[in-house]
mmCIF file of C-alpha atoms and ligand atoms in Angstrom:
data_model
loop_
_atom_site.group_PDB
_atom_site.id
_atom_site.type_symbol
_atom_site.label_atom_id
_atom_site.label_comp_id
_atom_site.label_asym_id
_atom_site.label_seq_id
_atom_site.Cartn_x
_atom_site.Cartn_y
_atom_site.Cartn_z
ATOM 1 C CA ASP A 1 117.434 141.106 75.064
ATOM 2 C CA ALA A 2 115.196 139.039 77.319
ATOM 3 C CA VAL A 3 117.492 136.020 77.591
ATOM 4 C CA ALA A 4 120.491 138.119 78.585
ATOM 5 C CA SER A 5 118.620 140.050 81.257
ATOM 6 C CA VAL A 6 117.052 136.882 82.714
ATOM 7 C CA GLU A 7 120.498 135.331 82.694
ATOM 8 C CA LEU A 8 121.807 138.284 84.692
ATOM 9 C CA VAL A 9 119.011 138.031 87.262
ATOM 10 C CA THR A 10 119.592 134.291 87.769
ATOM 11 C CA ARG A 11 123.338 134.846 88.259
ATOM 12 C CA ARG A 12 122.574 137.466 90.910
ATOM 13 C CA LEU A 13 120.130 135.118 92.645
ATOM 14 C CA LEU A 14 122.671 132.309 92.694
ATOM 15 C CA ALA A 15 125.383 134.608 94.037
ATOM 16 C CA ALA A 16 123.103 136.019 96.741
ATOM 17 C CA LEU A 17 122.060 132.548 97.894
ATOM 18 C CA ALA A 18 125.570 131.101 97.815
ATOM 19 C CA ALA A 19 126.458 132.848 101.071
ATOM 20 C CA PRO A 20 125.931 130.782 104.239
ATOM 21 C CA ILE A 21 122.939 131.564 106.432
ATOM 22 C CA ASP A 22 123.419 131.696 110.197
ATOM 23 C CA VAL A 23 121.009 129.438 112.062
ATOM 24 C CA GLY A 24 121.772 129.629 115.769
ATOM 25 C CA ASP A 25 125.467 128.865 115.979
ATOM 26 C CA GLN A 26 125.532 126.917 112.725
ATOM 27 C CA GLU A 27 126.196 128.000 109.176
ATOM 28 C CA VAL A 28 123.724 126.529 106.722
ATOM 29 C CA TYR A 29 124.277 126.410 102.984
ATOM 30 C CA VAL A 30 121.347 126.425 100.594
ATOM 31 C CA GLY A 31 121.577 124.691 97.234
ATOM 32 C CA VAL A 32 119.873 126.515 94.390
ATOM 33 C CA SER A 33 118.829 125.370 90.939
ATOM 34 C CA ILE A 34 116.875 127.509 88.511
ATOM 35 C CA GLY A 35 114.636 126.558 85.594
ATOM 36 C CA VAL A 36 113.533 129.264 83.187
ATOM 37 C CA ALA A 37 110.697 129.430 80.679
ATOM 38 C CA LEU A 38 110.102 132.533 78.586
ATOM 39 C CA CYS A 39 106.916 134.005 77.196
ATOM 40 C CA PRO A 40 106.035 133.729 74.343
ATOM 41 C CA ALA A 41 108.840 131.389 73.169
ATOM 42 C CA ASP A 42 108.042 128.611 75.670
ATOM 43 C CA GLY A 43 104.315 129.186 75.996
ATOM 44 C CA THR A 44 101.657 131.832 76.245
ATOM 45 C CA ASP A 45 99.583 130.467 79.111
ATOM 46 C CA ALA A 46 100.460 129.923 82.753
ATOM 47 C CA GLU A 47 100.163 126.150 82.655
ATOM 48 C CA SER A 48 102.557 125.537 79.776
ATOM 49 C CA LEU A 49 105.039 128.137 81.051
ATOM 50 C CA GLN A 50 105.013 126.544 84.461
ATOM 51 C CA SER A 51 105.435 123.014 83.165
ATOM 52 C CA ASN A 52 108.273 124.090 80.846
ATOM 53 C CA ALA A 53 110.017 125.923 83.674
ATOM 54 C CA ASP A 54 109.523 122.824 85.775
ATOM 55 C CA ALA A 55 111.139 120.605 83.130
ATOM 56 C CA ALA A 56 114.073 123.020 82.901
ATOM 57 C CA LEU A 57 114.357 122.970 86.693
ATOM 58 C CA HIS A 58 114.440 119.179 86.720
ATOM 59 C CA ARG A 59 117.242 119.230 84.220
ATOM 60 C CA ALA A 60 119.106 121.879 86.227
ATOM 61 C CA LYS A 61 118.850 119.766 89.381
ATOM 62 C CA ALA A 62 120.096 116.699 87.553
ATOM 63 C CA GLU A 63 123.132 118.680 86.419
ATOM 64 C CA GLY A 64 124.033 119.681 89.958
ATOM 65 C CA ARG A 65 123.480 122.507 92.379
ATOM 66 C CA GLY A 66 123.997 126.077 91.327
ATOM 67 C CA THR A 67 122.837 125.484 87.752
ATOM 68 C CA VAL A 68 120.502 127.498 85.551
ATOM 69 C CA ARG A 69 118.674 125.853 82.669
ATOM 70 C CA PHE A 70 116.498 127.452 80.052
ATOM 71 C CA SER A 71 113.609 125.615 78.535
ATOM 72 C CA SER A 72 114.238 124.144 75.082
ATOM 73 C CA PRO A 73 112.053 122.427 72.476
ATOM 74 C CA GLU A 74 113.508 119.079 73.566
ATOM 75 C CA LEU A 75 112.773 119.764 77.235
ATOM 76 C CA ALA A 76 109.352 121.088 76.339
ATOM 77 C CA SER A 77 108.454 117.908 74.493
ATOM 78 C CA ARG A 78 109.593 115.889 77.473
ATOM 79 C CA ALA A 79 107.451 118.071 79.716
ATOM 80 C CA ARG A 80 104.447 117.350 77.481
ATOM 81 C CA GLU A 81 105.246 113.641 77.691
ATOM 82 C CA ARG A 82 105.341 113.841 81.473
ATOM 83 C CA LEU A 83 102.022 115.643 81.512
ATOM 84 C CA GLY A 84 100.524 112.940 79.325
ATOM 85 C CA LEU A 85 101.998 110.200 81.476
ATOM 86 C CA GLU A 86 100.719 111.897 84.593
ATOM 87 C CA SER A 87 97.134 111.939 83.416
ATOM 88 C CA GLU A 88 97.455 108.346 82.180
ATOM 89 C CA LEU A 89 98.806 107.277 85.556
ATOM 90 C CA ARG A 90 95.976 109.071 87.321
ATOM 91 C CA ARG A 91 93.532 107.056 85.216
ATOM 92 C CA ALA A 92 95.501 103.853 85.821
ATOM 93 C CA ILE A 93 95.248 104.197 89.599
ATOM 94 C CA ALA A 94 91.511 104.845 89.506
ATOM 95 C CA GLY A 95 90.848 102.394 86.682
ATOM 96 C CA GLY A 96 92.470 99.294 88.123
ATOM 97 C CA GLU A 97 95.518 99.029 85.848
ATOM 98 C CA LEU A 98 97.969 98.527 88.723
ATOM 99 C CA ARG A 99 99.119 95.033 89.714
ATOM 100 C CA LEU A 100 101.182 93.678 92.560
ATOM 101 C CA HIS A 101 103.800 91.022 91.981
ATOM 102 C CA TYR A 102 105.308 89.115 94.885
ATOM 103 C CA GLN A 103 108.877 87.915 95.352
ATOM 104 C CA PRO A 104 109.803 85.290 97.968
ATOM 105 C CA GLN A 105 112.500 85.565 100.670
ATOM 106 C CA VAL A 106 114.158 82.517 102.180
ATOM 107 C CA ALA A 107 116.038 82.091 105.481
ATOM 108 C CA LEU A 108 119.592 80.826 104.957
ATOM 109 C CA ALA A 109 119.775 78.830 108.194
ATOM 110 C CA THR A 110 116.583 76.806 107.717
ATOM 111 C CA GLY A 111 115.720 77.195 104.046
ATOM 112 C CA ALA A 112 112.238 78.257 105.187
ATOM 113 C CA LEU A 113 110.240 80.828 103.302
ATOM 114 C CA VAL A 114 110.159 83.838 105.600
ATOM 115 C CA GLY A 115 108.655 86.604 103.568
ATOM 116 C CA MET A 116 107.292 88.069 100.362
ATOM 117 C CA GLU A 117 107.901 91.508 98.897
ATOM 118 C CA ALA A 118 105.092 93.183 96.993
ATOM 119 C CA LEU A 119 106.318 95.080 93.907
ATOM 120 C CA VAL A 120 103.994 97.275 91.886
ATOM 121 C CA ARG A 121 103.560 97.072 88.093
ATOM 122 C CA TRP A 122 101.392 99.019 85.701
ATOM 123 C CA GLU A 123 99.499 96.932 83.198
ATOM 124 C CA HIS A 124 99.309 99.537 80.482
ATOM 125 C CA PRO A 125 96.747 98.855 77.715
ATOM 126 C CA GLU A 126 99.311 99.539 74.944
ATOM 127 C CA ARG A 127 102.706 99.398 76.560
ATOM 128 C CA GLY A 128 102.216 96.144 78.470
ATOM 129 C CA LEU A 129 103.654 95.592 81.932
ATOM 130 C CA VAL A 130 105.497 98.783 82.937
ATOM 131 C CA PRO A 131 108.135 98.448 85.715
ATOM 132 C CA PRO A 132 107.983 100.790 88.747
ATOM 133 C CA ASN A 133 111.171 102.679 87.847
ATOM 134 C CA GLU A 134 109.254 104.144 84.901
ATOM 135 C CA PHE A 135 106.378 105.608 86.921
ATOM 136 C CA VAL A 136 107.120 105.660 90.666
ATOM 137 C CA PRO A 137 109.506 108.672 90.356
ATOM 138 C CA LEU A 138 106.843 110.590 88.398
ATOM 139 C CA ALA A 139 104.241 109.569 90.968
ATOM 140 C CA GLU A 140 106.516 110.919 93.697
ATOM 141 C CA ASP A 141 107.017 114.244 91.898
ATOM 142 C CA THR A 142 103.318 114.768 91.284
ATOM 143 C CA GLY A 143 101.923 113.536 94.561
ATOM 144 C CA LEU A 144 100.202 110.630 92.794
ATOM 145 C CA ILE A 145 102.312 108.360 94.999
ATOM 146 C CA VAL A 146 99.793 108.971 97.776
ATOM 147 C CA PRO A 147 96.768 107.345 96.059
ATOM 148 C CA LEU A 148 99.113 104.821 94.391
ATOM 149 C CA GLY A 149 100.639 103.887 97.737
ATOM 150 C CA GLU A 150 97.196 103.624 99.290
ATOM 151 C CA TRP A 151 96.140 101.174 96.608
ATOM 152 C CA VAL A 152 99.318 99.127 97.071
ATOM 153 C CA LEU A 153 98.821 98.925 100.847
ATOM 154 C CA GLY A 154 95.167 97.957 100.513
ATOM 155 C CA GLU A 155 95.871 95.308 97.885
ATOM 156 C CA ALA A 156 98.816 93.801 99.794
ATOM 157 C CA CYS A 157 96.742 93.591 102.990
ATOM 158 C CA ARG A 158 93.902 91.882 101.096
ATOM 159 C CA GLN A 159 96.423 89.379 99.734
ATOM 160 C CA ILE A 160 97.840 88.747 103.211
ATOM 161 C CA TRP A 161 94.301 88.045 104.383
ATOM 162 C CA ALA A 162 93.688 85.659 101.466
ATOM 163 C CA TRP A 163 96.917 83.748 102.173
ATOM 164 C CA ASP A 164 96.078 83.634 105.867
ATOM 165 C CA ALA A 165 92.659 82.168 105.095
ATOM 166 C CA THR A 166 94.253 79.253 103.249
ATOM 167 C CA GLY A 167 96.970 78.768 105.886
ATOM 168 C CA LEU A 168 99.773 79.789 103.522
ATOM 169 C CA THR A 169 100.722 83.096 105.120
ATOM 170 C CA PRO A 170 104.389 83.988 104.894
ATOM 171 C CA ARG A 171 105.738 85.371 108.189
ATOM 172 C CA GLN A 172 105.420 88.825 106.644
ATOM 173 C CA THR A 173 104.710 90.532 103.356
ATOM 174 C CA ALA A 174 106.611 93.712 102.609
ATOM 175 C CA VAL A 175 105.316 96.837 100.898
ATOM 176 C CA ASN A 176 107.643 99.574 99.620
ATOM 177 C CA VAL A 177 106.734 103.026 100.815
ATOM 178 C CA SER A 178 108.128 106.246 99.477
ATOM 179 C CA ALA A 179 109.479 109.101 101.594
ATOM 180 C CA VAL A 180 106.818 111.297 100.016
ATOM 181 C CA GLN A 181 104.160 109.112 101.656
ATOM 182 C CA LEU A 182 106.013 109.333 104.940
ATOM 183 C CA ASN A 183 106.190 113.134 104.723
ATOM 184 C CA ASP A 184 102.615 113.591 103.639
ATOM 185 C CA GLY A 185 101.643 112.805 107.205
ATOM 186 C CA HIS A 186 98.860 110.340 106.420
ATOM 187 C CA LEU A 187 100.951 107.193 106.143
ATOM 188 C CA VAL A 188 100.239 106.021 109.669
ATOM 189 C CA ASP A 189 96.464 106.428 109.186
ATOM 190 C CA THR A 190 96.585 104.816 105.757
ATOM 191 C CA VAL A 191 98.476 101.787 107.065
ATOM 192 C CA ASP A 192 96.148 101.510 110.031
ATOM 193 C CA GLY A 193 93.116 101.713 107.719
ATOM 194 C CA ALA A 194 94.458 99.086 105.317
ATOM 195 C CA ILE A 195 95.172 96.668 108.181
ATOM 196 C CA ARG A 196 91.716 97.161 109.694
ATOM 197 C CA ASP A 197 89.843 96.957 106.383
ATOM 198 C CA ALA A 198 91.539 93.669 105.548
ATOM 199 C CA GLY A 199 91.285 92.393 109.116
ATOM 200 C CA ILE A 200 94.876 91.149 109.283
ATOM 201 C CA ASP A 201 97.412 90.869 112.077
ATOM 202 C CA PRO A 202 99.673 93.983 111.813
ATOM 203 C CA GLU A 203 102.752 91.803 112.301
ATOM 204 C CA ARG A 204 102.104 90.221 108.911
ATOM 205 C CA LEU A 205 102.826 93.547 107.237
ATOM 206 C CA GLU A 206 106.302 94.947 106.737
ATOM 207 C CA LEU A 207 107.108 98.366 105.317
ATOM 208 C CA GLU A 208 110.318 98.967 103.359
ATOM 209 C CA ILE A 209 111.748 102.454 103.261
ATOM 210 C CA THR A 210 114.837 103.343 101.246
ATOM 211 C CA GLU A 211 117.848 104.251 103.343
ATOM 212 C CA SER A 212 118.563 107.609 101.711
ATOM 213 C CA PHE A 213 114.991 108.748 102.400
ATOM 214 C CA VAL A 214 115.001 107.672 106.021
ATOM 215 C CA MET A 215 117.819 110.075 106.702
ATOM 216 C CA VAL A 216 116.375 113.115 104.909
ATOM 217 C CA ASP A 217 113.692 114.255 107.305
ATOM 218 C CA ARG A 218 114.701 112.664 110.561
ATOM 219 C CA GLN A 219 112.270 114.406 112.854
ATOM 220 C CA ARG A 220 109.239 113.395 110.870
ATOM 221 C CA SER A 221 110.373 109.936 109.811
ATOM 222 C CA SER A 222 111.293 109.089 113.373
ATOM 223 C CA HIS A 223 107.779 109.924 114.605
ATOM 224 C CA ALA A 224 106.152 107.927 111.829
ATOM 225 C CA PHE A 225 108.469 104.979 112.548
ATOM 226 C CA GLN A 226 107.581 105.036 116.248
ATOM 227 C CA ASP A 227 103.843 105.128 115.495
ATOM 228 C CA LEU A 228 104.082 102.303 112.969
ATOM 229 C CA ALA A 229 106.198 100.145 115.262
ATOM 230 C CA ARG A 230 103.722 100.702 118.095
ATOM 231 C CA MET A 231 100.984 99.504 115.776
ATOM 232 C CA GLY A 232 102.876 96.217 115.424
ATOM 233 C CA VAL A 233 103.981 96.690 111.814
ATOM 234 C CA GLN A 234 107.468 95.414 110.870
ATOM 235 C CA LEU A 235 109.931 97.926 109.426
ATOM 236 C CA ALA A 236 112.818 97.401 107.042
ATOM 237 C CA ILE A 237 115.434 99.741 105.601
ATOM 238 C CA ASP A 238 115.755 99.096 101.868
ATOM 239 C CA ASP A 239 118.810 99.524 99.607
ATOM 240 C CA PHE A 240 121.033 99.689 102.674
ATOM 241 C CA GLY A 241 124.571 100.840 101.988
ATOM 242 C CA THR A 242 123.645 103.351 99.283
ATOM 243 C CA GLY A 243 122.441 106.161 101.556
ATOM 244 C CA TYR A 244 124.272 108.059 104.199
ATOM 245 C CA SER A 245 123.033 106.577 107.412
ATOM 246 C CA SER A 246 123.815 108.192 110.671
ATOM 247 C CA LEU A 247 124.470 105.094 112.706
ATOM 248 C CA GLY A 248 123.514 106.825 115.924
ATOM 249 C CA TYR A 249 120.140 107.695 114.452
ATOM 250 C CA LEU A 250 119.684 104.229 112.963
ATOM 251 C CA GLN A 251 120.218 102.721 116.387
ATOM 252 C CA ARG A 252 117.280 104.664 117.797
ATOM 253 C CA LEU A 253 114.861 103.716 115.005
ATOM 254 C CA PRO A 254 112.503 100.833 115.795
ATOM 255 C CA VAL A 255 113.429 98.899 112.635
ATOM 256 C CA HIS A 256 113.558 95.123 112.347
ATOM 257 C CA ARG A 257 115.533 94.412 109.190
ATOM 258 C CA LEU A 258 118.213 95.794 106.917
ATOM 259 C CA LYS A 259 118.142 94.927 103.219
ATOM 260 C CA ILE A 260 121.584 94.954 101.608
ATOM 261 C CA ASP A 261 121.407 96.813 98.311
ATOM 262 C CA LEU A 262 121.591 94.502 95.320
ATOM 263 C CA SER A 263 124.596 96.287 93.817
ATOM 264 C CA PHE A 264 126.825 94.977 96.639
ATOM 265 C CA VAL A 265 125.367 91.480 96.359
ATOM 266 C CA ARG A 266 125.939 91.505 92.594
ATOM 267 C CA ASP A 267 129.586 92.527 92.953
ATOM 268 C CA MET A 268 130.570 90.720 96.145
ATOM 269 C CA VAL A 269 131.917 87.684 94.335
ATOM 270 C CA THR A 270 134.244 89.664 92.062
ATOM 271 C CA ASP A 271 134.973 92.797 94.056
ATOM 272 C CA ARG A 272 136.631 92.835 97.463
ATOM 273 C CA GLY A 273 135.267 96.260 98.320
ATOM 274 C CA SER A 274 131.682 95.090 97.851
ATOM 275 C CA ALA A 275 132.427 91.919 99.785
ATOM 276 C CA SER A 276 133.660 93.939 102.747
ATOM 277 C CA ILE A 277 130.619 96.198 102.598
ATOM 278 C CA VAL A 278 128.334 93.142 102.737
ATOM 279 C CA SER A 279 130.311 91.794 105.641
ATOM 280 C CA ALA A 280 130.177 95.161 107.470
ATOM 281 C CA ILE A 281 126.412 95.511 106.947
ATOM 282 C CA VAL A 282 125.800 92.019 108.352
ATOM 283 C CA ALA A 283 127.958 92.815 111.398
ATOM 284 C CA LEU A 284 126.295 96.190 111.900
ATOM 285 C CA GLY A 285 122.785 94.735 111.555
ATOM 286 C CA HIS A 286 123.477 91.910 113.971
ATOM 287 C CA GLY A 287 125.173 94.302 116.381
ATOM 288 C CA LEU A 288 121.969 96.342 116.450
ATOM 289 C CA GLY A 289 119.855 93.199 116.853
ATOM 290 C CA LEU A 290 118.418 93.384 113.325
ATOM 291 C CA GLU A 291 117.841 90.720 110.722
ATOM 292 C CA VAL A 292 119.838 91.168 107.512
ATOM 293 C CA VAL A 293 118.388 90.294 104.102
ATOM 294 C CA ALA A 294 120.334 90.243 100.823
ATOM 295 C CA GLU A 295 118.513 91.392 97.686
ATOM 296 C CA GLY A 296 119.227 90.456 94.082
ATOM 297 C CA VAL A 297 120.658 87.002 94.787
ATOM 298 C CA GLU A 298 121.095 85.250 91.448
ATOM 299 C CA THR A 299 123.752 82.545 91.954
ATOM 300 C CA GLU A 300 124.603 79.653 94.265
ATOM 301 C CA GLU A 301 128.002 81.241 94.772
ATOM 302 C CA GLN A 302 126.371 84.355 96.229
ATOM 303 C CA VAL A 303 124.279 82.163 98.547
ATOM 304 C CA ARG A 304 127.412 80.386 99.737
ATOM 305 C CA ARG A 305 129.237 83.653 100.425
ATOM 306 C CA LEU A 306 126.219 85.208 102.146
ATOM 307 C CA ARG A 307 125.831 82.146 104.335
ATOM 308 C CA ASP A 308 129.525 82.382 105.283
ATOM 309 C CA GLU A 309 128.967 86.018 106.245
ATOM 310 C CA GLY A 310 126.058 85.032 108.479
ATOM 311 C CA CYS A 311 123.414 86.865 106.439
ATOM 312 C CA ASP A 312 119.927 85.808 107.608
ATOM 313 C CA ALA A 313 117.816 85.712 104.463
ATOM 314 C CA VAL A 314 118.049 86.013 100.693
ATOM 315 C CA GLN A 315 115.769 87.318 97.964
ATOM 316 C CA GLY A 316 116.428 87.185 94.240
ATOM 317 C CA TYR A 317 115.902 85.488 90.906
ATOM 318 C CA LEU A 318 117.667 82.354 92.195
ATOM 319 C CA ILE A 319 114.810 81.740 94.650
ATOM 320 C CA GLY A 320 112.041 83.207 92.533
ATOM 321 C CA ARG A 321 111.200 86.173 90.331
ATOM 322 C CA PRO A 322 108.494 88.627 91.324
ATOM 323 C CA MET A 323 105.249 86.936 90.214
ATOM 324 C CA PRO A 324 101.528 87.687 90.040
ATOM 325 C CA ALA A 325 99.412 86.783 93.083
ATOM 326 C CA GLU A 326 98.193 83.428 91.720
ATOM 327 C CA ALA A 327 101.680 82.248 90.814
ATOM 328 C CA ALA A 328 102.943 83.432 94.201
ATOM 329 C CA THR A 329 100.172 81.428 95.888
ATOM 330 C CA ASP A 330 101.243 78.349 93.905
ATOM 331 C CA PHE A 331 104.825 79.015 94.895
ATOM 332 C CA LEU A 332 103.844 79.190 98.582
ATOM 333 C CA ALA A 333 101.835 75.981 98.331
ATOM 334 C CA ARG A 334 104.644 74.077 96.623
ATOM 335 C CA PHE A 335 107.636 75.508 98.433
ATOM 336 C CA ALA A 336 109.761 73.010 100.315
ATOM 337 C CA PRO A 337 112.538 74.204 102.681
ATOM 338 C CA SER A 338 115.090 71.892 101.040
ATOM 339 C CA ASP A 339 114.808 74.044 97.898
ATOM 340 C CA LEU A 340 117.800 76.024 99.102
ATOM 341 C CA ASP A 341 119.947 73.124 100.236
ATOM 342 C CA PRO A 342 123.595 74.260 100.059
ATOM 343 C CA ALA A 343 124.645 70.734 99.071
ATOM 344 C CA ARG A 344 122.298 70.657 96.088
HETATM 345 P P1 C2E B 401 113.401 97.477 95.608
HETATM 346 O O1 C2E B 401 112.336 97.597 96.642
HETATM 347 O O2 C2E B 401 114.800 97.553 96.072
HETATM 348 O O3 C2E B 401 113.087 96.108 94.884
HETATM 349 C C1 C2E B 401 114.049 95.249 94.370
HETATM 350 C C2 C2E B 401 114.104 95.285 92.871
HETATM 351 O O4 C2E B 401 115.062 94.328 92.416
HETATM 352 C C3 C2E B 401 112.799 94.894 92.194
HETATM 353 O O5 C2E B 401 112.700 95.660 90.996
HETATM 354 C C4 C2E B 401 113.015 93.433 91.877
HETATM 355 O O6 C2E B 401 112.228 92.962 90.799
HETATM 356 C C5 C2E B 401 114.471 93.437 91.507
HETATM 357 N N1 C2E B 401 115.095 92.122 91.697
HETATM 358 C C6 C2E B 401 114.696 91.110 92.504
HETATM 359 N N2 C2E B 401 115.528 90.052 92.444
HETATM 360 C C7 C2E B 401 116.499 90.392 91.572
HETATM 361 C C8 C2E B 401 117.672 89.702 91.074
HETATM 362 O O7 C2E B 401 117.986 88.568 91.433
HETATM 363 N N3 C2E B 401 118.445 90.395 90.190
HETATM 364 C C9 C2E B 401 118.147 91.656 89.780
HETATM 365 N N4 C2E B 401 118.967 92.241 88.903
HETATM 366 N N5 C2E B 401 117.052 92.325 90.215
HETATM 367 C C10 C2E B 401 116.239 91.707 91.108
HETATM 368 P P2 C2E B 401 111.335 96.328 90.549
HETATM 369 O O8 C2E B 401 110.192 95.425 90.849
HETATM 370 O O9 C2E B 401 111.518 96.822 89.163
HETATM 371 O O10 C2E B 401 111.221 97.565 91.543
HETATM 372 C C11 C2E B 401 112.143 98.607 91.502
HETATM 373 C C12 C2E B 401 111.947 99.571 92.639
HETATM 374 O O11 C2E B 401 110.708 100.263 92.542
HETATM 375 C C13 C2E B 401 111.895 98.887 94.004
HETATM 376 O O12 C2E B 401 113.200 98.600 94.454
HETATM 377 C C14 C2E B 401 111.188 99.918 94.836
HETATM 378 O O13 C2E B 401 112.087 100.882 95.306
HETATM 379 C C15 C2E B 401 110.262 100.563 93.832
HETATM 380 N N6 C2E B 401 108.893 100.051 94.050
HETATM 381 C C16 C2E B 401 108.376 98.864 93.671
HETATM 382 N N7 C2E B 401 107.101 98.736 94.070
HETATM 383 C C17 C2E B 401 106.802 99.873 94.746
HETATM 384 C C18 C2E B 401 105.621 100.355 95.420
HETATM 385 O O14 C2E B 401 104.587 99.684 95.516
HETATM 386 N N8 C2E B 401 105.698 101.598 95.986
HETATM 387 C C19 C2E B 401 106.859 102.344 95.942
HETATM 388 N N9 C2E B 401 106.845 103.543 96.518
HETATM 389 N N10 C2E B 401 107.953 101.925 95.319
HETATM 390 C C20 C2E B 401 107.945 100.710 94.727
HETATM 391 MG MG1 MG B 402 112.052 96.936 98.405
HETATM 392 MG MG1 MG B 403 116.226 97.413 97.190
#
C-alpha cells in the first residue's frame, strides 16, 4: 500500500544521505528529516498537502535528525492553526497591533541607568498581550520576521529620538534581531534606514543577537557585524552561555557586550555549576574587553553575587519589568542612581 512504499523510499533516502560527503579534505555529514503528507488522506490540493508535509517535517526535526514523520489529523489541525496565526500576524504587523515594551539596565558600579532593551509584544484584539515566544518563532519560519523586525527597528529608533528630545536618553537602547534578519541580507540597510529616518546618533542603538545564531553562519554574520559596527551601532551577544561559541571567532567579532543567559543568573545562588559559568563569562568578557550584563536579575542576593564577580550591569524584574513606552519614560524621569544601593 501507499504508506508502506513511501516508508521504504524514505528509509532509502535516509540511508543514502547518512554516508559522509567529501568536501576537500573534510568529511561532512548531512542531517536529514522527512515529513510526509499523502494524497488524498492529508489533502487534495497542493497548498494543504504542502502545509501538512511541513507540519510533519517540523515534528520530525523536533524529534531529532534521521526521523520520518507522517502527517496526522492532530498535526494537520496544528498546521491549520499555524496558517491562521500566520495570516493574523501578517495583519497585525500592517495594522499596528505590535507594541514595544522597554526594560531598564543598571550599572553595578555606579547604580546609573545605562540602557533599555526593547521587547516586542502583540496586542491581539481577542487574546490580549501576546508574548514574543508565541509568535517570533513563527515569524522566523515564515519570513514575517523581516517586516516585523523592520517595524521594531523603526519604532525603537523613533523612541530613542523622543527620549533624546526630552534629555532622558539612556546610553543605548537595545533591539533584538533574529538570525533570519541577519541572513536575509537587508539588515544593514534596514538599520541604516531606521537610524536616518529617526535622525538619531547610531551609538544610541544596540543590536542583540542570540549566541547560537551568531555561530551558525559565520561568514555572513561576520560581514554584517563589521558593517554594523562601522556604522557606529553597538552590538551585544544575547543568551550567552547557551550556544556553542568558538572563542577564537568571538574574539574577532566587533561586539561590545555579552549578556549572560538568565538561566545561569537564576541558578547561580543555588547551583555551583551555574555560579562558575557566570564567573567564567565575566572573566572571558573582560578579557576580551567587553562589558558583561546579567539578565533576569530578580533578587538582592543575585545582585550581591554579580557585584562580587565584577559583572558590569544588571537587567531584571528587581530593577524593573518590561513596560510600555510611557511608563518607561516615567521610569527614566524618576530614576535615581541610589535605587540600587547595595546597603539598602
Ligand atoms: P531576550 O532578548 O533574552 O529577553 C529577555 C527575556 O527575559 C524577556 O522576555 C524579558 O521579559 C524576560 N525577563 C526580563 N527580566 C526578567 C526576570 O527578572 N526574570 C525572568 N524570569 N524573566 C525576565 P520576553 O519579553 O518574553 O522576550 C522573550 C524573547 O523573545 C527575547 O529574549 C528575545 O529573544 C525575543 N524577542 C523579544 N522581542 C523581540 C524582537 O523585537 N525581535 C526578535 N527577533 N526577538 C524578540
Ligand atoms: Mg535580548
Ligand atoms: Mg536573553
